[in-house]
Amino acid sequence: MSTPKKHHYVPQMLLRRFAHDGRLWHVPVDREDVPRKQRPTDIGHVNGGHNLIRLDGTVDRVSMERAMGEIESEASKAITALEQDESLDVVPPELASPIAWLASLQRARSRARLGYIAESVSGSRDDDPHKGTAFDLQSSLLRVGTVGLFNAWSLRDDETARPKDRWDFTTHALLGMRWDVMRYSDRCLAISDEFAAQYGVRVDARGDFTRDPWSSKFGLNTPLWAATGATIALTPQLALSLHHGDHRKPTAAASVNMHTIRSARSFVAFPTDYELERVLESWALWIQESRFVRDALPRAL
């Protein structure tokens, strides 16, 4: 059996949920380009993006993909359960957990975040962090960003393990919020490369960080624990609204889409049965803002 070369940093199981007749409208935000109809397999991937270079110089093309696939599979089952049980207004812990772990994985393998770290390591915006490394840098960054996550994932249900060995920052920050289920009668939601789109700054947030209300709208410069909340689009009609309140807070589809698009660093995608001109007109400002922010950030890895 051949080893796939396309390594998806956005799971196909998510993209397929947003496809119509096997296609999506794909709108880049990391460059100026027109929307194009594409298959889920052709969106949100980098050829060899999860390859690891072993110490002996050989290439490991499967270990990272296999570990990521375990989390994606459990999250997919949880999403399906939420789709099927329309009585759920709040996500139960057993379904929230795998989705939170997927959100942490998405952050750890984000090509935009890896690019930001790569630039910091290289020390110059003009340096090419790939030059002469044969993806050694990618291997290092993926290992640093995911080994702890995978270890914690493997021990998550092991009550004999030390709590710190089962703990993951992003996962547990998200699980510390209330998870409201939002269902919409119309197909109206979009997806982006940012799975859990955080936004805002909590009024009661305590801690040593600089409050930046403008950039916090785009999920920047605010620790996750200090964010007002996060939204997660799961299907064109199903989303999650995470917040620190004790009571349900209805969230309009437009707000979910705003957070999804503003937090995008690579692309926005939506079903091909949406009326393209009307959608783009409604979302034009958010896409423009996202492109403006993306242009100011380091290039993706």
PDB file of C-alpha atoms in Angstrom:
ATOM      1  CA  MET A   1       0.000   0.000   0.000  1.00  0.00           C
ATOM      2  CA  SER A   2       1.412   3.389  -0.995  1.00  0.00           C
ATOM      3  CA  THR A   3       1.997   6.046   1.645  1.00  0.00           C
ATOM      4  CA  PRO A   4      -0.050   9.230   1.016  1.00  0.00           C
ATOM      5  CA  LYS A   5       2.091  12.249   0.180  1.00  0.00           C
ATOM      6  CA  LYS A   6      -0.607  14.780   1.052  1.00  0.00           C
ATOM      7  CA  HIS A   7      -0.527  15.392   4.779  1.00  0.00           C
ATOM      8  CA  HIS A   8      -3.606  17.335   5.892  1.00  0.00           C
ATOM      9  CA  TYR A   9      -3.245  19.924   8.639  1.00  0.00           C
ATOM     10  CA  VAL A  10      -7.038  20.289   8.421  1.00  0.00           C
ATOM     11  CA  PRO A  11      -8.669  16.848   8.705  1.00  0.00           C
ATOM     12  CA  GLN A  12     -10.511  15.599   5.636  1.00  0.00           C
ATOM     13  CA  MET A  13     -13.253  14.310   7.923  1.00  0.00           C
ATOM     14  CA  LEU A  14     -14.035  17.956   8.746  1.00  0.00           C
ATOM     15  CA  LEU A  15     -13.712  19.234   5.200  1.00  0.00           C
ATOM     16  CA  ARG A  16     -15.977  16.467   3.891  1.00  0.00           C
ATOM     17  CA  ARG A  17     -18.692  17.569   6.285  1.00  0.00           C
ATOM     18  CA  PHE A  18     -18.727  20.954   4.570  1.00  0.00           C
ATOM     19  CA  ALA A  19     -18.549  19.652   1.012  1.00  0.00           C
ATOM     20  CA  HIS A  20     -21.506  19.627  -1.375  1.00  0.00           C
ATOM     21  CA  ASP A  21     -21.414  17.067  -4.183  1.00  0.00           C
ATOM     22  CA  GLY A  22     -17.819  16.407  -3.190  1.00  0.00           C
ATOM     23  CA  ARG A  23     -16.595  20.008  -3.564  1.00  0.00           C
ATOM     24  CA  LEU A  24     -16.075  23.158  -1.538  1.00  0.00           C
ATOM     25  CA  TRP A  25     -15.514  26.782  -2.372  1.00  0.00           C
ATOM     26  CA  HIS A  26     -11.929  27.487  -1.306  1.00  0.00           C
ATOM     27  CA  VAL A  27     -11.009  31.112  -0.544  1.00  0.00           C
ATOM     28  CA  PRO A  28      -7.315  31.723   0.291  1.00  0.00           C
ATOM     29  CA  VAL A  29      -6.505  34.329   2.923  1.00  0.00           C
ATOM     30  CA  ASP A  30      -2.730  33.898   2.750  1.00  0.00           C
ATOM     31  CA  ARG A  31      -2.731  35.384  -0.743  1.00  0.00           C
ATOM     32  CA  GLU A  32      -4.984  37.309  -3.098  1.00  0.00           C
ATOM     33  CA  ASP A  33      -6.804  34.790  -5.251  1.00  0.00           C
ATOM     34  CA  VAL A  34     -10.289  34.066  -6.545  1.00  0.00           C
ATOM     35  CA  PRO A  35     -12.533  31.408  -4.960  1.00  0.00           C
ATOM     36  CA  ARG A  36     -12.202  28.009  -6.593  1.00  0.00           C
ATOM     37  CA  LYS A  37     -14.161  24.784  -6.343  1.00  0.00           C
ATOM     38  CA  GLN A  38     -11.946  22.075  -4.897  1.00  0.00           C
ATOM     39  CA  ARG A  39     -12.165  18.615  -3.416  1.00  0.00           C
ATOM     40  CA  PRO A  40     -11.490  18.091   0.307  1.00  0.00           C
ATOM     41  CA  THR A  41      -8.384  16.085  -0.584  1.00  0.00           C
ATOM     42  CA  ASP A  42      -6.884  19.147  -2.269  1.00  0.00           C
ATOM     43  CA  ILE A  43      -7.446  21.591   0.601  1.00  0.00           C
ATOM     44  CA  GLY A  44      -5.485  22.154   3.810  1.00  0.00           C
ATOM     45  CA  HIS A  45      -2.508  19.926   3.112  1.00  0.00           C
ATOM     46  CA  VAL A  46       1.250  20.083   2.602  1.00  0.00           C
ATOM     47  CA  ASN A  47       3.065  17.355   0.709  1.00  0.00           C
ATOM     48  CA  GLY A  48       5.189  15.607   3.312  1.00  0.00           C
ATOM     49  CA  GLY A  49       4.002  18.090   5.905  1.00  0.00           C
ATOM     50  CA  HIS A  50       4.161  15.539   8.724  1.00  0.00           C
ATOM     51  CA  ASN A  51       7.330  13.756   7.646  1.00  0.00           C
ATOM     52  CA  LEU A  52       9.950  13.305  10.334  1.00  0.00           C
ATOM     53  CA  ILE A  53      13.683  13.022   9.727  1.00  0.00           C
ATOM     54  CA  ARG A  54      15.147  10.311  11.940  1.00  0.00           C
ATOM     55  CA  LEU A  55      18.576  10.614  13.523  1.00  0.00           C
ATOM     56  CA  ASP A  56      19.994   8.274  10.889  1.00  0.00           C
ATOM     57  CA  GLY A  57      18.702  10.581   8.136  1.00  0.00           C
ATOM     58  CA  THR A  58      15.859   8.330   6.932  1.00  0.00           C
ATOM     59  CA  VAL A  59      12.364   9.730   6.502  1.00  0.00           C
ATOM     60  CA  ASP A  60       9.458   8.592   8.681  1.00  0.00           C
ATOM     61  CA  ARG A  61       6.269   9.265   6.715  1.00  0.00           C
ATOM     62  CA  VAL A  62       3.760   7.387   8.870  1.00  0.00           C
ATOM     63  CA  SER A  63       4.333   7.768  12.631  1.00  0.00           C
ATOM     64  CA  MET A  64       3.050  11.319  12.909  1.00  0.00           C
ATOM     65  CA  GLU A  65       0.111  10.653  10.585  1.00  0.00           C
ATOM     66  CA  ARG A  66      -0.858   7.553  12.559  1.00  0.00           C
ATOM     67  CA  ALA A  67      -0.802   9.377  15.904  1.00  0.00           C
ATOM     68  CA  MET A  68      -2.787  12.296  14.518  1.00  0.00           C
ATOM     69  CA  GLY A  69      -5.291   9.913  12.947  1.00  0.00           C
ATOM     70  CA  GLU A  70      -6.166   8.419  16.338  1.00  0.00           C
ATOM     71  CA  ILE A  71      -7.255  11.807  17.688  1.00  0.00           C
ATOM     72  CA  GLU A  72      -9.076  12.701  14.466  1.00  0.00           C
ATOM     73  CA  SER A  73     -10.985   9.400  14.543  1.00  0.00           C
ATOM     74  CA  GLU A  74     -12.222   9.876  18.107  1.00  0.00           C
ATOM     75  CA  ALA A  75     -13.192  13.487  17.403  1.00  0.00           C
ATOM     76  CA  SER A  76     -15.084  12.415  14.281  1.00  0.00           C
ATOM     77  CA  LYS A  77     -17.134   9.949  16.321  1.00  0.00           C
ATOM     78  CA  ALA A  78     -17.968  12.700  18.828  1.00  0.00           C
ATOM     79  CA  ILE A  79     -19.058  15.092  16.074  1.00  0.00           C
ATOM     80  CA  THR A  80     -21.289  12.403  14.560  1.00  0.00           C
ATOM     81  CA  ALA A  81     -22.880  11.796  17.954  1.00  0.00           C
ATOM     82  CA  LEU A  82     -23.636  15.517  18.298  1.00  0.00           C
ATOM     83  CA  GLU A  83     -25.150  15.578  14.814  1.00  0.00           C
ATOM     84  CA  GLN A  84     -27.414  12.631  15.547  1.00  0.00           C
ATOM     85  CA  ASP A  85     -28.613  13.601  19.031  1.00  0.00           C
ATOM     86  CA  GLU A  86     -30.504  16.836  18.427  1.00  0.00           C
ATOM     87  CA  SER A  87     -31.643  16.941  22.059  1.00  0.00           C
ATOM     88  CA  LEU A  88     -28.177  18.002  23.210  1.00  0.00           C
ATOM     89  CA  ASP A  89     -27.912  21.711  24.057  1.00  0.00           C
ATOM     90  CA  VAL A  90     -24.651  21.332  25.976  1.00  0.00           C
ATOM     91  CA  VAL A  91     -21.841  19.007  24.936  1.00  0.00           C
ATOM     92  CA  PRO A  92     -21.379  16.226  27.519  1.00  0.00           C
ATOM     93  CA  PRO A  93     -17.825  15.687  28.791  1.00  0.00           C
ATOM     94  CA  GLU A  94     -17.338  12.403  26.954  1.00  0.00           C
ATOM     95  CA  LEU A  95     -17.983  14.151  23.618  1.00  0.00           C
ATOM     96  CA  ALA A  96     -16.270  17.439  24.469  1.00  0.00           C
ATOM     97  CA  SER A  97     -13.007  15.718  25.392  1.00  0.00           C
ATOM     98  CA  PRO A  98     -11.989  14.290  21.977  1.00  0.00           C
ATOM     99  CA  ILE A  99     -13.036  17.517  20.238  1.00  0.00           C
ATOM    100  CA  ALA A 100     -10.875  19.522  22.659  1.00  0.00           C
ATOM    101  CA  TRP A 101      -7.933  17.205  21.993  1.00  0.00           C
ATOM    102  CA  LEU A 102      -8.428  17.748  18.266  1.00  0.00           C
ATOM    103  CA  ALA A 103      -8.398  21.516  18.845  1.00  0.00           C
ATOM    104  CA  SER A 104      -5.063  21.168  20.621  1.00  0.00           C
ATOM    105  CA  LEU A 105      -3.695  19.059  17.757  1.00  0.00           C
ATOM    106  CA  GLN A 106      -4.855  21.665  15.249  1.00  0.00           C
ATOM    107  CA  ARG A 107      -2.929  24.357  17.102  1.00  0.00           C
ATOM    108  CA  ALA A 108       0.171  22.204  17.419  1.00  0.00           C
ATOM    109  CA  ARG A 109       0.343  21.409  13.686  1.00  0.00           C
ATOM    110  CA  SER A 110      -0.865  24.763  12.355  1.00  0.00           C
ATOM    111  CA  ARG A 111       1.441  25.646   9.476  1.00  0.00           C
ATOM    112  CA  ALA A 112       1.047  29.332  10.329  1.00  0.00           C
ATOM    113  CA  ARG A 113       2.177  28.785  13.929  1.00  0.00           C
ATOM    114  CA  LEU A 114       5.031  26.568  12.803  1.00  0.00           C
ATOM    115  CA  GLY A 115       6.075  29.338  10.422  1.00  0.00           C
ATOM    116  CA  TYR A 116       6.019  31.884  13.227  1.00  0.00           C
ATOM    117  CA  ILE A 117       8.283  29.687  15.350  1.00  0.00           C
ATOM    118  CA  ALA A 118      10.528  28.986  12.368  1.00  0.00           C
ATOM    119  CA  GLU A 119      11.037  32.700  11.800  1.00  0.00           C
ATOM    120  CA  SER A 120      11.877  33.206  15.468  1.00  0.00           C
ATOM    121  CA  VAL A 121      14.433  30.412  15.244  1.00  0.00           C
ATOM    122  CA  SER A 122      15.943  31.722  12.023  1.00  0.00           C
ATOM    123  CA  GLY A 123      16.169  35.217  13.484  1.00  0.00           C
ATOM    124  CA  SER A 124      15.336  37.049  10.276  1.00  0.00           C
ATOM    125  CA  ARG A 125      12.291  37.485   8.088  1.00  0.00           C
ATOM    126  CA  ASP A 126      14.594  37.189   5.070  1.00  0.00           C
ATOM    127  CA  ASP A 127      16.104  33.866   6.088  1.00  0.00           C
ATOM    128  CA  ASP A 128      14.732  30.687   4.557  1.00  0.00           C
ATOM    129  CA  PRO A 129      14.186  28.287   7.484  1.00  0.00           C
ATOM    130  CA  HIS A 130      13.971  25.332   5.065  1.00  0.00           C
ATOM    131  CA  LYS A 131      17.281  26.000   3.320  1.00  0.00           C
ATOM    132  CA  GLY A 132      19.702  23.107   3.562  1.00  0.00           C
ATOM    133  CA  THR A 133      17.751  21.338   6.298  1.00  0.00           C
ATOM    134  CA  ALA A 134      15.835  18.637   4.375  1.00  0.00           C
ATOM    135  CA  PHE A 135      12.882  19.408   6.657  1.00  0.00           C
ATOM    136  CA  ASP A 136      14.969  18.924   9.788  1.00  0.00           C
ATOM    137  CA  LEU A 137      13.354  22.079  11.155  1.00  0.00           C
ATOM    138  CA  GLN A 138       9.886  20.723  10.461  1.00  0.00           C
ATOM    139  CA  SER A 139      10.805  17.512  12.270  1.00  0.00           C
ATOM    140  CA  SER A 140      12.076  19.395  15.292  1.00  0.00           C
ATOM    141  CA  LEU A 141       9.066  21.698  15.519  1.00  0.00           C
ATOM    142  CA  LEU A 142       6.549  18.909  15.097  1.00  0.00           C
ATOM    143  CA  ARG A 143       8.268  16.800  17.733  1.00  0.00           C
ATOM    144  CA  VAL A 144       8.409  19.665  20.230  1.00  0.00           C
ATOM    145  CA  GLY A 145       4.815  20.669  19.547  1.00  0.00           C
ATOM    146  CA  THR A 146       3.188  17.251  19.498  1.00  0.00           C
ATOM    147  CA  VAL A 147       5.152  14.701  21.554  1.00  0.00           C
ATOM    148  CA  GLY A 148       3.785  16.038  24.835  1.00  0.00           C
ATOM    149  CA  LEU A 149       0.302  16.173  23.331  1.00  0.00           C
ATOM    150  CA  PHE A 150       0.423  12.578  22.113  1.00  0.00           C
ATOM    151  CA  ASN A 151       1.838  11.361  25.435  1.00  0.00           C
ATOM    152  CA  ALA A 152      -0.923  13.116  27.367  1.00  0.00           C
ATOM    153  CA  TRP A 153      -3.531  11.785  24.920  1.00  0.00           C
ATOM    154  CA  SER A 154      -2.330   8.217  25.445  1.00  0.00           C
ATOM    155  CA  LEU A 155      -2.570   8.615  29.233  1.00  0.00           C
ATOM    156  CA  ARG A 156      -5.795  10.635  29.359  1.00  0.00           C
ATOM    157  CA  ASP A 157      -7.868   7.759  30.825  1.00  0.00           C
ATOM    158  CA  ASP A 158      -5.083   6.241  32.922  1.00  0.00           C
ATOM    159  CA  GLU A 159      -5.937   7.167  36.504  1.00  0.00           C
ATOM    160  CA  THR A 160      -2.675   5.636  37.714  1.00  0.00           C
ATOM    161  CA  ALA A 161      -0.662   8.191  35.715  1.00  0.00           C
ATOM    162  CA  ARG A 162       0.418  11.455  37.277  1.00  0.00           C
ATOM    163  CA  PRO A 163      -2.042  14.312  36.609  1.00  0.00           C
ATOM    164  CA  LYS A 164       0.678  16.429  35.007  1.00  0.00           C
ATOM    165  CA  ASP A 165       1.418  13.631  32.526  1.00  0.00           C
ATOM    166  CA  ARG A 166      -2.241  13.602  31.454  1.00  0.00           C
ATOM    167  CA  TRP A 167      -2.527  17.385  31.191  1.00  0.00           C
ATOM    168  CA  ASP A 168      -2.494  19.386  27.966  1.00  0.00           C
ATOM    169  CA  PHE A 169      -2.763  23.187  28.067  1.00  0.00           C
ATOM    170  CA  THR A 170      -5.098  23.817  25.128  1.00  0.00           C
ATOM    171  CA  THR A 171      -7.306  20.800  25.801  1.00  0.00           C
ATOM    172  CA  HIS A 172      -7.881  21.643  29.437  1.00  0.00           C
ATOM    173  CA  ALA A 173      -8.273  25.373  28.850  1.00  0.00           C
ATOM    174  CA  LEU A 174     -11.101  24.576  26.443  1.00  0.00           C
ATOM    175  CA  LEU A 175     -12.647  21.958  28.731  1.00  0.00           C
ATOM    176  CA  GLY A 176     -12.726  24.600  31.468  1.00  0.00           C
ATOM    177  CA  MET A 177     -15.375  26.481  29.476  1.00  0.00           C
ATOM    178  CA  ARG A 178     -19.077  25.832  28.995  1.00  0.00           C
ATOM    179  CA  TRP A 179     -19.797  24.119  25.642  1.00  0.00           C
ATOM    180  CA  ASP A 180     -23.123  25.226  24.128  1.00  0.00           C
ATOM    181  CA  VAL A 181     -24.410  23.464  21.017  1.00  0.00           C
ATOM    182  CA  MET A 182     -25.695  25.766  18.255  1.00  0.00           C
ATOM    183  CA  ARG A 183     -27.958  24.283  15.570  1.00  0.00           C
ATOM    184  CA  TYR A 184     -29.106  26.342  12.602  1.00  0.00           C
ATOM    185  CA  SER A 185     -32.060  25.606  10.349  1.00  0.00           C
ATOM    186  CA  ASP A 186     -30.193  26.716   7.220  1.00  0.00           C
ATOM    187  CA  ARG A 187     -26.838  25.646   5.828  1.00  0.00           C
ATOM    188  CA  CYS A 188     -24.834  28.768   6.580  1.00  0.00           C
ATOM    189  CA  LEU A 189     -21.502  28.053   8.276  1.00  0.00           C
ATOM    190  CA  ALA A 190     -17.960  28.123   6.914  1.00  0.00           C
ATOM    191  CA  ILE A 191     -14.798  26.315   7.969  1.00  0.00           C
ATOM    192  CA  SER A 192     -11.212  27.551   8.088  1.00  0.00           C
ATOM    193  CA  ASP A 193      -7.784  26.215   8.980  1.00  0.00           C
ATOM    194  CA  GLU A 194      -8.309  27.428  12.568  1.00  0.00           C
ATOM    195  CA  PHE A 195     -10.509  24.824  14.250  1.00  0.00           C
ATOM    196  CA  ALA A 196     -11.257  26.547  17.561  1.00  0.00           C
ATOM    197  CA  ALA A 197     -11.523  30.272  16.824  1.00  0.00           C
ATOM    198  CA  GLN A 198     -10.837  32.162  20.039  1.00  0.00           C
ATOM    199  CA  TYR A 199     -11.852  35.784  20.393  1.00  0.00           C
ATOM    200  CA  GLY A 200     -11.863  38.682  22.839  1.00  0.00           C
ATOM    201  CA  VAL A 201     -10.479  39.178  26.346  1.00  0.00           C
ATOM    202  CA  ARG A 202     -12.374  38.205  29.484  1.00  0.00           C
ATOM    203  CA  VAL A 203     -13.318  41.141  31.680  1.00  0.00           C
ATOM    204  CA  ASP A 204     -12.376  39.140  34.769  1.00  0.00           C
ATOM    205  CA  ALA A 205      -9.149  37.711  33.332  1.00  0.00           C
ATOM    206  CA  ARG A 206      -6.271  37.883  35.790  1.00  0.00           C
ATOM    207  CA  GLY A 207      -2.667  37.422  34.865  1.00  0.00           C
ATOM    208  CA  ASP A 208       0.434  39.081  33.514  1.00  0.00           C
ATOM    209  CA  PHE A 209      -0.361  39.787  29.872  1.00  0.00           C
ATOM    210  CA  THR A 210      -0.908  42.904  27.788  1.00  0.00           C
ATOM    211  CA  ARG A 211      -4.541  43.450  26.846  1.00  0.00           C
ATOM    212  CA  ASP A 212      -4.911  44.150  23.155  1.00  0.00           C
ATOM    213  CA  PRO A 213      -8.630  44.376  22.283  1.00  0.00           C
ATOM    214  CA  TRP A 214      -8.022  44.842  18.553  1.00  0.00           C
ATOM    215  CA  SER A 215      -5.757  41.853  17.958  1.00  0.00           C
ATOM    216  CA  SER A 216      -7.788  39.680  20.337  1.00  0.00           C
ATOM    217  CA  LYS A 217     -10.612  39.813  17.768  1.00  0.00           C
ATOM    218  CA  PHE A 218      -8.333  37.740  15.545  1.00  0.00           C
ATOM    219  CA  GLY A 219      -7.205  35.312  18.251  1.00  0.00           C
ATOM    220  CA  LEU A 220      -3.861  37.060  18.642  1.00  0.00           C
ATOM    221  CA  ASN A 221      -1.842  38.221  21.673  1.00  0.00           C
ATOM    222  CA  THR A 222      -4.270  36.820  24.225  1.00  0.00           C
ATOM    223  CA  PRO A 223      -3.719  33.589  26.178  1.00  0.00           C
ATOM    224  CA  LEU A 224      -6.479  31.065  25.557  1.00  0.00           C
ATOM    225  CA  TRP A 225      -7.449  30.997  29.225  1.00  0.00           C
ATOM    226  CA  ALA A 226      -8.003  34.770  29.107  1.00  0.00           C
ATOM    227  CA  ALA A 227     -10.121  34.764  25.928  1.00  0.00           C
ATOM    228  CA  THR A 228     -13.798  35.664  26.046  1.00  0.00           C
ATOM    229  CA  GLY A 229     -14.562  32.389  24.309  1.00  0.00           C
ATOM    230  CA  ALA A 230     -14.184  30.308  21.182  1.00  0.00           C
ATOM    231  CA  THR A 231     -16.404  28.997  18.420  1.00  0.00           C
ATOM    232  CA  ILE A 232     -16.045  25.729  16.536  1.00  0.00           C
ATOM    233  CA  ALA A 233     -17.875  25.110  13.261  1.00  0.00           C
ATOM    234  CA  LEU A 234     -18.470  21.378  12.857  1.00  0.00           C
ATOM    235  CA  THR A 235     -20.875  21.225   9.914  1.00  0.00           C
ATOM    236  CA  PRO A 236     -22.731  23.799   7.797  1.00  0.00           C
ATOM    237  CA  GLN A 237     -25.547  23.718  10.385  1.00  0.00           C
ATOM    238  CA  LEU A 238     -23.789  22.794  13.631  1.00  0.00           C
ATOM    239  CA  ALA A 239     -21.371  24.807  15.768  1.00  0.00           C
ATOM    240  CA  LEU A 240     -20.119  24.983  19.336  1.00  0.00           C
ATOM    241  CA  SER A 241     -19.931  28.142  21.394  1.00  0.00           C
ATOM    242  CA  LEU A 242     -17.449  27.935  24.266  1.00  0.00           C
ATOM    243  CA  HIS A 243     -17.477  30.557  27.010  1.00  0.00           C
ATOM    244  CA  HIS A 244     -16.902  31.059  30.736  1.00  0.00           C
ATOM    245  CA  GLY A 245     -20.507  31.766  31.703  1.00  0.00           C
ATOM    246  CA  ASP A 246     -22.785  29.515  33.703  1.00  0.00           C
ATOM    247  CA  HIS A 247     -25.787  29.843  31.407  1.00  0.00           C
ATOM    248  CA  ARG A 248     -26.480  29.220  27.742  1.00  0.00           C
ATOM    249  CA  LYS A 249     -25.516  32.073  25.420  1.00  0.00           C
ATOM    250  CA  PRO A 250     -27.178  31.796  21.995  1.00  0.00           C
ATOM    251  CA  THR A 251     -24.692  32.636  19.239  1.00  0.00           C
ATOM    252  CA  ALA A 252     -25.817  33.807  15.802  1.00  0.00           C
ATOM    253  CA  ALA A 253     -24.421  32.029  12.766  1.00  0.00           C
ATOM    254  CA  ALA A 254     -22.976  35.345  11.580  1.00  0.00           C
ATOM    255  CA  SER A 255     -20.904  35.588  14.771  1.00  0.00           C
ATOM    256  CA  VAL A 256     -19.589  32.050  14.334  1.00  0.00           C
ATOM    257  CA  ASN A 257     -18.601  32.842  10.744  1.00  0.00           C
ATOM    258  CA  MET A 258     -16.982  36.115  11.793  1.00  0.00           C
ATOM    259  CA  HIS A 259     -14.748  34.342  14.308  1.00  0.00           C
ATOM    260  CA  THR A 260     -14.014  31.505  11.853  1.00  0.00           C
ATOM    261  CA  ILE A 261     -12.928  33.908   9.122  1.00  0.00           C
ATOM    262  CA  ARG A 262     -11.062  36.384  11.306  1.00  0.00           C
ATOM    263  CA  SER A 263      -8.968  33.582  12.787  1.00  0.00           C
ATOM    264  CA  ALA A 264      -8.166  31.998   9.410  1.00  0.00           C
ATOM    265  CA  ARG A 265      -4.488  32.035   8.471  1.00  0.00           C
ATOM    266  CA  SER A 266      -4.563  29.930   5.310  1.00  0.00           C
ATOM    267  CA  PHE A 267      -8.059  29.622   3.885  1.00  0.00           C
ATOM    268  CA  VAL A 268     -11.802  29.739   4.349  1.00  0.00           C
ATOM    269  CA  ALA A 269     -14.022  27.080   2.763  1.00  0.00           C
ATOM    270  CA  PHE A 270     -17.768  26.557   2.449  1.00  0.00           C
ATOM    271  CA  PRO A 271     -20.202  24.311   0.547  1.00  0.00           C
ATOM    272  CA  THR A 272     -20.640  24.865  -3.172  1.00  0.00           C
ATOM    273  CA  ASP A 273     -24.421  25.107  -2.833  1.00  0.00           C
ATOM    274  CA  TYR A 274     -24.020  28.502  -1.097  1.00  0.00           C
ATOM    275  CA  GLU A 275     -24.711  31.472  -3.375  1.00  0.00           C
ATOM    276  CA  LEU A 276     -21.155  32.647  -3.953  1.00  0.00           C
ATOM    277  CA  GLU A 277     -21.727  36.351  -4.638  1.00  0.00           C
ATOM    278  CA  ARG A 278     -24.068  36.823  -1.681  1.00  0.00           C
ATOM    279  CA  VAL A 279     -21.744  34.985   0.706  1.00  0.00           C
ATOM    280  CA  LEU A 280     -18.637  36.887  -0.372  1.00  0.00           C
ATOM    281  CA  GLU A 281     -20.482  40.191  -0.130  1.00  0.00           C
ATOM    282  CA  SER A 282     -21.564  39.393   3.426  1.00  0.00           C
ATOM    283  CA  TRP A 283     -18.114  38.173   4.441  1.00  0.00           C
ATOM    284  CA  ALA A 284     -16.017  40.653   2.446  1.00  0.00           C
ATOM    285  CA  LEU A 285     -14.893  42.756   5.430  1.00  0.00           C
ATOM    286  CA  TRP A 286     -13.909  39.747   7.523  1.00  0.00           C
ATOM    287  CA  ILE A 287     -11.938  38.207   4.654  1.00  0.00           C
ATOM    288  CA  GLN A 288     -10.215  41.539   4.046  1.00  0.00           C
ATOM    289  CA  GLU A 289      -9.341  41.815   7.738  1.00  0.00           C
ATOM    290  CA  SER A 290      -8.027  38.263   7.814  1.00  0.00           C
ATOM    291  CA  ARG A 291      -5.826  38.887   4.787  1.00  0.00           C
ATOM    292  CA  PHE A 292      -4.526  42.102   6.336  1.00  0.00           C
ATOM    293  CA  VAL A 293      -3.573  40.293   9.542  1.00  0.00           C
ATOM    294  CA  ARG A 294      -2.116  37.334   7.661  1.00  0.00           C
ATOM    295  CA  ASP A 295       0.099  39.604   5.576  1.00  0.00           C
ATOM    296  CA  ALA A 296       1.640  41.008   8.754  1.00  0.00           C
ATOM    297  CA  LEU A 297       2.537  37.557  10.106  1.00  0.00           C
ATOM    298  CA  PRO A 298       5.428  35.260   9.119  1.00  0.00           C
ATOM    299  CA  ARG A 299       4.796  32.919   6.227  1.00  0.00           C
ATOM    300  CA  ALA A 300       3.530  29.428   6.929  1.00  0.00           C
ATOM    301  CA  LEU A 301       5.969  26.548   7.236  1.00  0.00           C
TER     302      LEU A 301
END
